[in-house]
XYZ file of N, CA and C in Angstrom:
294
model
N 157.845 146.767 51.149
C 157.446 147.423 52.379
C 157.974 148.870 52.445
N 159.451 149.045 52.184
C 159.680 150.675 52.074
C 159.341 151.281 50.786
N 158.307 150.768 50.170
C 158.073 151.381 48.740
C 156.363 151.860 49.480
N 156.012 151.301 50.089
C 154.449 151.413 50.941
C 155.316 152.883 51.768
N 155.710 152.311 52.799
C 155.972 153.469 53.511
C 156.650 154.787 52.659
N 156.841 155.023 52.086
C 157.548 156.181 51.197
C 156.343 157.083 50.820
N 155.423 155.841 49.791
C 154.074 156.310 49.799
C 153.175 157.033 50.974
N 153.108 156.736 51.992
C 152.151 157.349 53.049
C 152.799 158.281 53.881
N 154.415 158.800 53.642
C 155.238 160.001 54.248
C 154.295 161.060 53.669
N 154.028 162.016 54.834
C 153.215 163.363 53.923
C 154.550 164.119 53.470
N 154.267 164.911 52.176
C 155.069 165.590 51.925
C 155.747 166.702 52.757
N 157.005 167.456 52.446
C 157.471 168.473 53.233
C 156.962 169.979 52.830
N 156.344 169.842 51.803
C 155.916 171.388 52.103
C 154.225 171.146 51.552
N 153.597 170.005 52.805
C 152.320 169.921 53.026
C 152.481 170.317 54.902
N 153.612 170.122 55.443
C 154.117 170.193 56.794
C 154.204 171.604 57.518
N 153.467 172.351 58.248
C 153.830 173.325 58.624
C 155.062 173.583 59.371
N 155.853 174.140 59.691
C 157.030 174.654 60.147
C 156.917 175.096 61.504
N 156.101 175.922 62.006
C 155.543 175.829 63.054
C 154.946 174.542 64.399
N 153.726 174.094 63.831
C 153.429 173.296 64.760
C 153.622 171.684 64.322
N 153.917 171.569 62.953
C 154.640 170.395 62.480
C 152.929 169.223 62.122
N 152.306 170.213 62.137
C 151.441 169.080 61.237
C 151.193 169.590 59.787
N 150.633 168.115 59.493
C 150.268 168.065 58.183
C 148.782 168.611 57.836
N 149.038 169.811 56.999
C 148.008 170.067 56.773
C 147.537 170.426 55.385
N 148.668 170.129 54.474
C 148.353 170.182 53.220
C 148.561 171.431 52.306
N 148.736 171.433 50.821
C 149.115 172.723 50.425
C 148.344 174.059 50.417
N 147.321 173.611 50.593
C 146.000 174.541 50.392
C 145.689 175.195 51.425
N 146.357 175.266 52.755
C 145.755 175.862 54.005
C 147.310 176.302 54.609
N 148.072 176.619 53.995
C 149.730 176.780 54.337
C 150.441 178.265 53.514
N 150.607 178.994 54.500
C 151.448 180.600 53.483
C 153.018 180.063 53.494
N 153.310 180.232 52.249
C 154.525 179.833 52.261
C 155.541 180.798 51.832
N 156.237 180.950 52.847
C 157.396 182.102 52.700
C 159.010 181.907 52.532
N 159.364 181.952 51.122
C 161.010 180.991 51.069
C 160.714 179.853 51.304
N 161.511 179.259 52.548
C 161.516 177.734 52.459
C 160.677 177.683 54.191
N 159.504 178.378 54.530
C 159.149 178.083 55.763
C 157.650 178.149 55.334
N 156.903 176.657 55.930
C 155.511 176.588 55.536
C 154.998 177.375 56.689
N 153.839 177.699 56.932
C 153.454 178.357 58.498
C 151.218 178.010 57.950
N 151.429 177.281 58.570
C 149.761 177.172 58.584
C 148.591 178.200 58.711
N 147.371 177.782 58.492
C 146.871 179.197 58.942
C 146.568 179.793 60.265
N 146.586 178.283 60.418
C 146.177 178.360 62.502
C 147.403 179.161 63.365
N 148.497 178.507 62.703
C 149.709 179.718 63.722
C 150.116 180.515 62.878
N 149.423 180.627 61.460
C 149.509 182.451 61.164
C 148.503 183.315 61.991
N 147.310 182.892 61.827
C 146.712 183.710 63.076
C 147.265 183.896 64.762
N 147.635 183.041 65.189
C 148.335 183.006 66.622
C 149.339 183.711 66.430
N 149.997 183.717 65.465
C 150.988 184.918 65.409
C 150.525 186.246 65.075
N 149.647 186.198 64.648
C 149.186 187.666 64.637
C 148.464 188.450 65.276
N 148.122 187.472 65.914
C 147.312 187.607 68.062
C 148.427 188.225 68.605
N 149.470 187.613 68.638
C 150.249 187.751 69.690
C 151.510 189.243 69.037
N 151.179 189.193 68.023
C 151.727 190.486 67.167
C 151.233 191.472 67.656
N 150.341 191.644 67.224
C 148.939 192.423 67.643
C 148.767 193.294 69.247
N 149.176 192.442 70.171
C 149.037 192.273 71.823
C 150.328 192.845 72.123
N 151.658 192.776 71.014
C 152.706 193.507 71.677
C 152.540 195.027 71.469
N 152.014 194.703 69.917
C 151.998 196.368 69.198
C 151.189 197.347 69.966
N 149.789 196.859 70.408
C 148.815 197.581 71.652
C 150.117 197.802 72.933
N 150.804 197.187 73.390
C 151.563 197.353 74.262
C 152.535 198.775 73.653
N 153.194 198.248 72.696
C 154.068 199.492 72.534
C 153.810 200.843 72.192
N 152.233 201.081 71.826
C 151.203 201.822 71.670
C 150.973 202.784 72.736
N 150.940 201.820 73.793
C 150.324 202.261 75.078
C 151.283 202.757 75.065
N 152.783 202.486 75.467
C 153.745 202.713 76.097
C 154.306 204.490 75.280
N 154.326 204.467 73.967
C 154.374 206.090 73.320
C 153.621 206.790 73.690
N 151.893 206.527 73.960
C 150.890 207.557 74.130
C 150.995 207.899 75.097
N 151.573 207.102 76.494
C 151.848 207.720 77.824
C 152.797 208.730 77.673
N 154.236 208.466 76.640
C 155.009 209.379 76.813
C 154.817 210.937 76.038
N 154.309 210.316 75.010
C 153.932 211.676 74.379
C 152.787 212.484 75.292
N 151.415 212.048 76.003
C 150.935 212.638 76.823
C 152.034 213.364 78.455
N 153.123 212.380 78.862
C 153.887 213.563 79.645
C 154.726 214.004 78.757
N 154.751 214.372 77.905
C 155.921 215.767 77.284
C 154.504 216.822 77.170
N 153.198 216.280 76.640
C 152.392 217.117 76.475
C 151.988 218.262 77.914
N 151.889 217.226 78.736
C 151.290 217.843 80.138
C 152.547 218.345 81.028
N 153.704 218.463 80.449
C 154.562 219.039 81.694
C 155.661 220.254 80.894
N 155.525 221.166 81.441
C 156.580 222.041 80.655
C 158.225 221.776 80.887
N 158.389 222.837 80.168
C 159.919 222.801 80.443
C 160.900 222.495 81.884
N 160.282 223.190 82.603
C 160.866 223.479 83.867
C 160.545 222.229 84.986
N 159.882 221.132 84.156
C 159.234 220.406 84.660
C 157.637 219.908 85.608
N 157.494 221.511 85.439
C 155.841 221.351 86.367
C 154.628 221.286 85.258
N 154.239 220.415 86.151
C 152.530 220.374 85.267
C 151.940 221.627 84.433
N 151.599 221.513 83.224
C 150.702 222.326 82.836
C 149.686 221.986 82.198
N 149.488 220.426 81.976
C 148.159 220.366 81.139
C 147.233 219.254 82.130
N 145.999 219.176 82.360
C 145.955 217.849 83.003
C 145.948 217.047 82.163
N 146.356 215.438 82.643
C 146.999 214.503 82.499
C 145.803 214.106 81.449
N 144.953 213.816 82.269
C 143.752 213.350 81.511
C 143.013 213.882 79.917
N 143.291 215.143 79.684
C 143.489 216.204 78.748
C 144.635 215.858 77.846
N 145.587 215.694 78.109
C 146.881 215.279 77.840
C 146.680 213.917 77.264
N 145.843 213.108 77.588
C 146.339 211.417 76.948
C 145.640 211.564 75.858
N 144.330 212.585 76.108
C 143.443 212.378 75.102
C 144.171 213.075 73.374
N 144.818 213.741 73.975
C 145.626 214.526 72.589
C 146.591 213.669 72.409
N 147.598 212.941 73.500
C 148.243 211.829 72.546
C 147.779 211.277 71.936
N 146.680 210.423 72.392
C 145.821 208.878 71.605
C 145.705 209.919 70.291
N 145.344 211.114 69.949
C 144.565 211.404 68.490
C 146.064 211.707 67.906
N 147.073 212.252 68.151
C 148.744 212.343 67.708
C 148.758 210.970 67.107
N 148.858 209.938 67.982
C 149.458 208.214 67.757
C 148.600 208.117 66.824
N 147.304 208.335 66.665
C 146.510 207.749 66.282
C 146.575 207.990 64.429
N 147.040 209.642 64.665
C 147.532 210.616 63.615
C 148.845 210.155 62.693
N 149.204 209.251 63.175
C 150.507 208.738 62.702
C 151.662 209.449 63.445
N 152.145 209.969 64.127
C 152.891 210.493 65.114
C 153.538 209.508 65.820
N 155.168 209.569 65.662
C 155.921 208.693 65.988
C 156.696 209.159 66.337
N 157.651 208.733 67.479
C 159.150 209.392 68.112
C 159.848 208.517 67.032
N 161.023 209.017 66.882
C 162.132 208.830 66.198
C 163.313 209.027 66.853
N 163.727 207.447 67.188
C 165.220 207.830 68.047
C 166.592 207.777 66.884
């Protein structure tokens, strides 16, 4: 009887690491010792994806106010003028560096 059951254990690196099913070697990226399926490699890369647009947003706003406000602090470019030259900067590869 534990020679049956031994037999029908799925293997451990048929097992994703993630959501813990079995899904076999052929549909699994395997990195070191962590299987990750393809289904929550994509969900992770949704949700990768959704932060990076976030942190995206969050530079192009700032680089558009350094663009639109001078030194002294008053407006000089409109805003709207201003995002559009960030988005093509970010877009340009243009990155703050702290």
């Amino acid at each position: 009887m534990i020679e049956l059951q031994k037999q029908f254990q799925p293997k451990a690196r048929n097992i994703c690491s993630a959501c813990g099913k079995d899904v076999g070697v052929s549909k699994l990226v395997v990195a070191g010792n962590v299987n990750i399926c393809f289904d929550c490699s994509d969900l992770a890369k949704e949700i990768a994806d959704e932060k990076r647009k976030g942190i995206a947003e969050t530079e192009i706003n700032q680089i558009a106010n350094t663009l639109s406000t001078t030194r002294d602090g008053n407006f000089d470019v409109d805003m709207a003028q201003a995002l559009v030259y960030a988005n093509r900067l970010y877009k340009a590869g243009y990155r703050k560096v702290e």
